[in-house]
mmCIF file with all atom_site columns, C-alpha atoms in Angstrom:
data_model
loop_
_atom_site.group_PDB
_atom_site.id
_atom_site.type_symbol
_atom_site.label_atom_id
_atom_site.label_alt_id
_atom_site.label_comp_id
_atom_site.label_asym_id
_atom_site.label_entity_id
_atom_site.label_seq_id
_atom_site.pdbx_PDB_ins_code
_atom_site.Cartn_x
_atom_site.Cartn_y
_atom_site.Cartn_z
_atom_site.occupancy
_atom_site.B_iso_or_equiv
_atom_site.pdbx_formal_charge
_atom_site.auth_seq_id
_atom_site.auth_comp_id
_atom_site.auth_asym_id
_atom_site.auth_atom_id
_atom_site.pdbx_PDB_model_num
ATOM 1   C CA . MET A 1 1   ? 31.728  -15.573 0.147   1.00 0.00 ? 1   MET A CA 1
ATOM 2   C CA . ASN A 1 2   ? 31.459  -13.384 3.209   1.00 0.00 ? 2   ASN A CA 1
ATOM 3   C CA . THR A 1 3   ? 28.981  -14.810 5.748   1.00 0.00 ? 3   THR A CA 1
ATOM 4   C CA . PRO A 1 4   ? 27.098  -12.136 7.702   1.00 0.00 ? 4   PRO A CA 1
ATOM 5   C CA . ASP A 1 5   ? 27.479  -11.953 11.447  1.00 0.00 ? 5   ASP A CA 1
ATOM 6   C CA . PRO A 1 6   ? 24.800  -14.025 13.271  1.00 0.00 ? 6   PRO A CA 1
ATOM 7   C CA . VAL A 1 7   ? 23.353  -10.835 14.765  1.00 0.00 ? 7   VAL A CA 1
ATOM 8   C CA . ILE A 1 8   ? 22.937  -9.387  11.248  1.00 0.00 ? 8   ILE A CA 1
ATOM 9   C CA . GLN A 1 9   ? 21.217  -12.600 10.179  1.00 0.00 ? 9   GLN A CA 1
ATOM 10  C CA . ALA A 1 10  ? 18.933  -12.413 13.231  1.00 0.00 ? 10  ALA A CA 1
ATOM 11  C CA . ALA A 1 11  ? 18.083  -8.783  12.392  1.00 0.00 ? 11  ALA A CA 1
ATOM 12  C CA . TRP A 1 12  ? 17.133  -9.812  8.866   1.00 0.00 ? 12  TRP A CA 1
ATOM 13  C CA . VAL A 1 13  ? 14.922  -12.648 10.093  1.00 0.00 ? 13  VAL A CA 1
ATOM 14  C CA . ALA A 1 14  ? 13.241  -10.334 12.621  1.00 0.00 ? 14  ALA A CA 1
ATOM 15  C CA . ILE A 1 15  ? 12.545  -7.643  10.001  1.00 0.00 ? 15  ILE A CA 1
ATOM 16  C CA . VAL A 1 16  ? 11.122  -10.074 7.453   1.00 0.00 ? 16  VAL A CA 1
ATOM 17  C CA . SER A 1 17  ? 9.085   -12.169 9.869   1.00 0.00 ? 17  SER A CA 1
ATOM 18  C CA . LYS A 1 18  ? 7.608   -9.204  11.766  1.00 0.00 ? 18  LYS A CA 1
ATOM 19  C CA . SER A 1 19  ? 6.828   -7.415  8.511   1.00 0.00 ? 19  SER A CA 1
ATOM 20  C CA . ARG A 1 20  ? 5.039   -10.486 7.193   1.00 0.00 ? 20  ARG A CA 1
ATOM 21  C CA . THR A 1 21  ? 3.109   -10.921 10.455  1.00 0.00 ? 21  THR A CA 1
ATOM 22  C CA . LEU A 1 22  ? 2.001   -7.274  10.501  1.00 0.00 ? 22  LEU A CA 1
ATOM 23  C CA . LEU A 1 23  ? 0.910   -7.349  6.861   1.00 0.00 ? 23  LEU A CA 1
ATOM 24  C CA . GLU A 1 24  ? -1.002  -10.599 7.385   1.00 0.00 ? 24  GLU A CA 1
ATOM 25  C CA . THR A 1 25  ? -2.731  -9.085  10.422  1.00 0.00 ? 25  THR A CA 1
ATOM 26  C CA . VAL A 1 26  ? -3.811  -6.013  8.457   1.00 0.00 ? 26  VAL A CA 1
ATOM 27  C CA . GLU A 1 27  ? -5.002  -8.186  5.562   1.00 0.00 ? 27  GLU A CA 1
ATOM 28  C CA . ALA A 1 28  ? -7.007  -10.418 7.911   1.00 0.00 ? 28  ALA A CA 1
ATOM 29  C CA . ALA A 1 29  ? -8.611  -7.445  9.652   1.00 0.00 ? 29  ALA A CA 1
ATOM 30  C CA . LEU A 1 30  ? -9.616  -5.895  6.318   1.00 0.00 ? 30  LEU A CA 1
ATOM 31  C CA . LYS A 1 31  ? -11.013 -9.213  5.089   1.00 0.00 ? 31  LYS A CA 1
ATOM 32  C CA . ASN A 1 32  ? -12.950 -9.763  8.334   1.00 0.00 ? 32  ASN A CA 1
ATOM 33  C CA . ALA A 1 33  ? -14.478 -6.298  7.898   1.00 0.00 ? 33  ALA A CA 1
ATOM 34  C CA . GLY A 1 34  ? -15.567 -7.207  4.362   1.00 0.00 ? 34  GLY A CA 1
ATOM 35  C CA . LEU A 1 35  ? -13.108 -4.742  2.837   1.00 0.00 ? 35  LEU A CA 1
ATOM 36  C CA . PRO A 1 36  ? -10.665 -5.065  -0.073  1.00 0.00 ? 36  PRO A CA 1
ATOM 37  C CA . PRO A 1 37  ? -6.999  -6.053  0.361   1.00 0.00 ? 37  PRO A CA 1
ATOM 38  C CA . LEU A 1 38  ? -4.311  -3.705  1.613   1.00 0.00 ? 38  LEU A CA 1
ATOM 39  C CA . ALA A 1 39  ? -2.874  -3.157  -1.888  1.00 0.00 ? 39  ALA A CA 1
ATOM 40  C CA . TRP A 1 40  ? -6.181  -1.578  -2.850  1.00 0.00 ? 40  TRP A CA 1
ATOM 41  C CA . TYR A 1 41  ? -5.906  0.855   0.060   1.00 0.00 ? 41  TYR A CA 1
ATOM 42  C CA . ASP A 1 42  ? -2.410  1.886   -0.957  1.00 0.00 ? 42  ASP A CA 1
ATOM 43  C CA . ALA A 1 43  ? -3.457  2.369   -4.590  1.00 0.00 ? 43  ALA A CA 1
ATOM 44  C CA . LEU A 1 44  ? -6.632  4.265   -3.681  1.00 0.00 ? 44  LEU A CA 1
ATOM 45  C CA . LEU A 1 45  ? -4.664  6.544   -1.371  1.00 0.00 ? 45  LEU A CA 1
ATOM 46  C CA . GLU A 1 46  ? -2.087  7.362   -4.046  1.00 0.00 ? 46  GLU A CA 1
ATOM 47  C CA . ILE A 1 47  ? -4.787  7.971   -6.652  1.00 0.00 ? 47  ILE A CA 1
ATOM 48  C CA . GLU A 1 48  ? -6.751  10.129  -4.211  1.00 0.00 ? 48  GLU A CA 1
ATOM 49  C CA . LYS A 1 49  ? -3.632  12.160  -3.342  1.00 0.00 ? 49  LYS A CA 1
ATOM 50  C CA . ALA A 1 50  ? -3.183  12.892  -7.053  1.00 0.00 ? 50  ALA A CA 1
ATOM 51  C CA . GLY A 1 51  ? -6.370  14.949  -6.918  1.00 0.00 ? 51  GLY A CA 1
ATOM 52  C CA . PRO A 1 52  ? -8.999  15.453  -9.595  1.00 0.00 ? 52  PRO A CA 1
ATOM 53  C CA . ASP A 1 53  ? -6.447  15.293  -12.412 1.00 0.00 ? 53  ASP A CA 1
ATOM 54  C CA . GLY A 1 54  ? -5.622  11.704  -11.447 1.00 0.00 ? 54  GLY A CA 1
ATOM 55  C CA . LEU A 1 55  ? -2.423  10.004  -12.478 1.00 0.00 ? 55  LEU A CA 1
ATOM 56  C CA . ARG A 1 56  ? -1.092  7.735   -15.151 1.00 0.00 ? 56  ARG A CA 1
ATOM 57  C CA . PRO A 1 57  ? -0.823  4.000   -14.415 1.00 0.00 ? 57  PRO A CA 1
ATOM 58  C CA . PHE A 1 58  ? 2.985   4.128   -14.762 1.00 0.00 ? 58  PHE A CA 1
ATOM 59  C CA . GLU A 1 59  ? 3.078   6.827   -12.069 1.00 0.00 ? 59  GLU A CA 1
ATOM 60  C CA . LEU A 1 60  ? 1.059   4.601   -9.754  1.00 0.00 ? 60  LEU A CA 1
ATOM 61  C CA . LYS A 1 61  ? 3.366   1.696   -10.546 1.00 0.00 ? 61  LYS A CA 1
ATOM 62  C CA . GLU A 1 62  ? 6.360   3.791   -9.485  1.00 0.00 ? 62  GLU A CA 1
ATOM 63  C CA . ARG A 1 63  ? 4.698   4.954   -6.277  1.00 0.00 ? 63  ARG A CA 1
ATOM 64  C CA . LEU A 1 64  ? 3.623   1.443   -5.278  1.00 0.00 ? 64  LEU A CA 1
ATOM 65  C CA . LEU A 1 65  ? 6.751   -0.312  -6.532  1.00 0.00 ? 65  LEU A CA 1
ATOM 66  C CA . LEU A 1 66  ? 4.691   -2.923  -8.370  1.00 0.00 ? 66  LEU A CA 1
ATOM 67  C CA . PRO A 1 67  ? 5.593   -4.602  -11.628 1.00 0.00 ? 67  PRO A CA 1
ATOM 68  C CA . GLN A 1 68  ? 3.669   -3.390  -14.697 1.00 0.00 ? 68  GLN A CA 1
ATOM 69  C CA . TYR A 1 69  ? 1.502   -6.521  -14.904 1.00 0.00 ? 69  TYR A CA 1
ATOM 70  C CA . GLY A 1 70  ? 0.685   -6.267  -11.192 1.00 0.00 ? 70  GLY A CA 1
ATOM 71  C CA . THR A 1 71  ? -0.410  -2.654  -11.544 1.00 0.00 ? 71  THR A CA 1
ATOM 72  C CA . SER A 1 72  ? -2.532  -3.464  -14.593 1.00 0.00 ? 72  SER A CA 1
ATOM 73  C CA . ARG A 1 73  ? -4.287  -6.322  -12.808 1.00 0.00 ? 73  ARG A CA 1
ATOM 74  C CA . LEU A 1 74  ? -4.837  -4.233  -9.703  1.00 0.00 ? 74  LEU A CA 1
ATOM 75  C CA . LEU A 1 75  ? -6.359  -1.402  -11.730 1.00 0.00 ? 75  LEU A CA 1
ATOM 76  C CA . ASP A 1 76  ? -8.550  -3.842  -13.672 1.00 0.00 ? 76  ASP A CA 1
ATOM 77  C CA . ARG A 1 77  ? -9.967  -5.274  -10.436 1.00 0.00 ? 77  ARG A CA 1
ATOM 78  C CA . MET A 1 78  ? -10.477 -1.833  -8.933  1.00 0.00 ? 78  MET A CA 1
ATOM 79  C CA . ALA A 1 79  ? -12.203 -0.549  -12.081 1.00 0.00 ? 79  ALA A CA 1
ATOM 80  C CA . LYS A 1 80  ? -14.494 -3.603  -12.112 1.00 0.00 ? 80  LYS A CA 1
ATOM 81  C CA . ALA A 1 81  ? -15.409 -2.798  -8.497  1.00 0.00 ? 81  ALA A CA 1
ATOM 82  C CA . GLU A 1 82  ? -16.089 0.802   -9.609  1.00 0.00 ? 82  GLU A CA 1
ATOM 83  C CA . LEU A 1 83  ? -13.506 2.245   -7.203  1.00 0.00 ? 83  LEU A CA 1
ATOM 84  C CA . ILE A 1 84  ? -11.591 4.038   -9.930  1.00 0.00 ? 84  ILE A CA 1
ATOM 85  C CA . GLU A 1 85  ? -12.390 5.659   -13.243 1.00 0.00 ? 85  GLU A CA 1
ATOM 86  C CA . ARG A 1 86  ? -10.197 5.479   -16.298 1.00 0.00 ? 86  ARG A CA 1
ATOM 87  C CA . ARG A 1 87  ? -10.078 8.404   -18.691 1.00 0.00 ? 87  ARG A CA 1
ATOM 88  C CA . ASP A 1 88  ? -8.295  8.854   -21.974 1.00 0.00 ? 88  ASP A CA 1
ATOM 89  C CA . CYS A 1 89  ? -5.116  10.884  -21.762 1.00 0.00 ? 89  CYS A CA 1
ATOM 90  C CA . ASP A 1 90  ? -5.240  13.984  -23.980 1.00 0.00 ? 90  ASP A CA 1
ATOM 91  C CA . ASP A 1 91  ? -1.455  14.012  -24.433 1.00 0.00 ? 91  ASP A CA 1
ATOM 92  C CA . ASP A 1 92  ? -1.174  10.331  -25.374 1.00 0.00 ? 92  ASP A CA 1
ATOM 93  C CA . GLY A 1 93  ? -3.764  8.659   -27.564 1.00 0.00 ? 93  GLY A CA 1
ATOM 94  C CA . ARG A 1 94  ? -3.033  5.236   -26.043 1.00 0.00 ? 94  ARG A CA 1
ATOM 95  C CA . GLY A 1 95  ? -2.577  6.457   -22.495 1.00 0.00 ? 95  GLY A CA 1
ATOM 96  C CA . GLN A 1 96  ? -5.010  6.614   -19.623 1.00 0.00 ? 96  GLN A CA 1
ATOM 97  C CA . ILE A 1 97  ? -5.529  8.699   -16.521 1.00 0.00 ? 97  ILE A CA 1
ATOM 98  C CA . VAL A 1 98  ? -6.770  6.951   -13.394 1.00 0.00 ? 98  VAL A CA 1
ATOM 99  C CA . CYS A 1 99  ? -8.987  8.826   -10.925 1.00 0.00 ? 99  CYS A CA 1
ATOM 100 C CA . ILE A 1 100 ? -10.634 7.705   -7.730  1.00 0.00 ? 100 ILE A CA 1
ATOM 101 C CA . SER A 1 101 ? -14.423 7.436   -7.874  1.00 0.00 ? 101 SER A CA 1
ATOM 102 C CA . ASP A 1 102 ? -16.800 8.544   -5.135  1.00 0.00 ? 102 ASP A CA 1
ATOM 103 C CA . LYS A 1 103 ? -17.256 4.869   -4.264  1.00 0.00 ? 103 LYS A CA 1
ATOM 104 C CA . GLY A 1 104 ? -13.460 4.481   -4.152  1.00 0.00 ? 104 GLY A CA 1
ATOM 105 C CA . GLN A 1 105 ? -13.147 7.366   -1.702  1.00 0.00 ? 105 GLN A CA 1
ATOM 106 C CA . THR A 1 106 ? -15.856 5.841   0.477   1.00 0.00 ? 106 THR A CA 1
ATOM 107 C CA . VAL A 1 107 ? -14.166 2.435   0.466   1.00 0.00 ? 107 VAL A CA 1
ATOM 108 C CA . ARG A 1 108 ? -10.724 3.904   1.199   1.00 0.00 ? 108 ARG A CA 1
ATOM 109 C CA . GLN A 1 109 ? -12.176 5.904   4.083   1.00 0.00 ? 109 GLN A CA 1
ATOM 110 C CA . ALA A 1 110 ? -13.848 2.764   5.444   1.00 0.00 ? 110 ALA A CA 1
ATOM 111 C CA . MET A 1 111 ? -10.569 0.852   5.236   1.00 0.00 ? 111 MET A CA 1
ATOM 112 C CA . TRP A 1 112 ? -8.505  3.363   7.201   1.00 0.00 ? 112 TRP A CA 1
ATOM 113 C CA . PRO A 1 113 ? -10.036 2.813   10.683  1.00 0.00 ? 113 PRO A CA 1
ATOM 114 C CA . VAL A 1 114 ? -9.463  -0.950  10.355  1.00 0.00 ? 114 VAL A CA 1
ATOM 115 C CA . TYR A 1 115 ? -5.886  -0.394  9.175   1.00 0.00 ? 115 TYR A CA 1
ATOM 116 C CA . ALA A 1 116 ? -5.254  2.248   11.858  1.00 0.00 ? 116 ALA A CA 1
ATOM 117 C CA . ARG A 1 117 ? -6.593  -0.038  14.612  1.00 0.00 ? 117 ARG A CA 1
ATOM 118 C CA . VAL A 1 118 ? -4.103  -2.761  13.666  1.00 0.00 ? 118 VAL A CA 1
ATOM 119 C CA . LEU A 1 119 ? -1.251  -0.237  13.582  1.00 0.00 ? 119 LEU A CA 1
ATOM 120 C CA . SER A 1 120 ? -2.253  1.035   17.010  1.00 0.00 ? 120 SER A CA 1
ATOM 121 C CA . GLU A 1 121 ? -2.630  -2.434  18.527  1.00 0.00 ? 121 GLU A CA 1
ATOM 122 C CA . LYS A 1 122 ? 0.433   -4.047  16.974  1.00 0.00 ? 122 LYS A CA 1
ATOM 123 C CA . ILE A 1 123 ? 2.840   -1.110  17.017  1.00 0.00 ? 123 ILE A CA 1
ATOM 124 C CA . GLY A 1 124 ? 1.471   1.835   18.982  1.00 0.00 ? 124 GLY A CA 1
ATOM 125 C CA . ASP A 1 125 ? 0.529   -0.222  22.036  1.00 0.00 ? 125 ASP A CA 1
ATOM 126 C CA . LYS A 1 126 ? 3.940   -1.898  22.102  1.00 0.00 ? 126 LYS A CA 1
ATOM 127 C CA . LEU A 1 127 ? 6.308   0.959   21.251  1.00 0.00 ? 127 LEU A CA 1
ATOM 128 C CA . SER A 1 128 ? 6.538   4.374   22.825  1.00 0.00 ? 128 SER A CA 1
ATOM 129 C CA . PRO A 1 129 ? 6.671   7.298   20.399  1.00 0.00 ? 129 PRO A CA 1
ATOM 130 C CA . GLU A 1 130 ? 10.391  7.482   21.145  1.00 0.00 ? 130 GLU A CA 1
ATOM 131 C CA . ASP A 1 131 ? 10.861  3.777   20.388  1.00 0.00 ? 131 ASP A CA 1
ATOM 132 C CA . ALA A 1 132 ? 8.916   4.157   17.147  1.00 0.00 ? 132 ALA A CA 1
ATOM 133 C CA . ALA A 1 133 ? 11.063  7.137   16.148  1.00 0.00 ? 133 ALA A CA 1
ATOM 134 C CA . GLN A 1 134 ? 14.199  5.120   16.918  1.00 0.00 ? 134 GLN A CA 1
ATOM 135 C CA . LEU A 1 135 ? 12.901  2.228   14.810  1.00 0.00 ? 135 LEU A CA 1
ATOM 136 C CA . VAL A 1 136 ? 12.271  4.589   11.893  1.00 0.00 ? 136 VAL A CA 1
ATOM 137 C CA . LYS A 1 137 ? 15.769  5.995   12.314  1.00 0.00 ? 137 LYS A CA 1
ATOM 138 C CA . LEU A 1 138 ? 17.353  2.541   12.368  1.00 0.00 ? 138 LEU A CA 1
ATOM 139 C CA . LEU A 1 139 ? 15.366  1.211   9.392   1.00 0.00 ? 139 LEU A CA 1
ATOM 140 C CA . SER A 1 140 ? 16.115  4.344   7.369   1.00 0.00 ? 140 SER A CA 1
ATOM 141 C CA . LYS A 1 141 ? 19.801  3.401   7.533   1.00 0.00 ? 141 LYS A CA 1
ATOM 142 C CA . LEU A 1 142 ? 19.122  0.282   5.475   1.00 0.00 ? 142 LEU A CA 1
#
């Protein structure tokens, strides 16, 4: 087996640990504001971007890179909270279309300033725009 260079190992640890820390910070800020978890924001945003026609659950699954059961559970919780609406799919008798509700749009809009504040404090205040662009460039190589 080929052991990676120690610098490569250190890069991996830095990526994973900083990613985890940033996600935990966003989650904590949302929770402290009495808002749903970050996964709900991502799902609501994707559903909202789909427009009034909505999207199928499998399309959301692909966009969020969640397993099928994870997407189903997420949608169940969001429907129970009345953030999304499920409609029958005309093309597929068993299929559904998922659309964002007015309440869902309101909640997503309330989540963004909290999310944006964490991004600004934890990334924007520490990296120049040039540094951030370089980071994007480096990570896109992976």
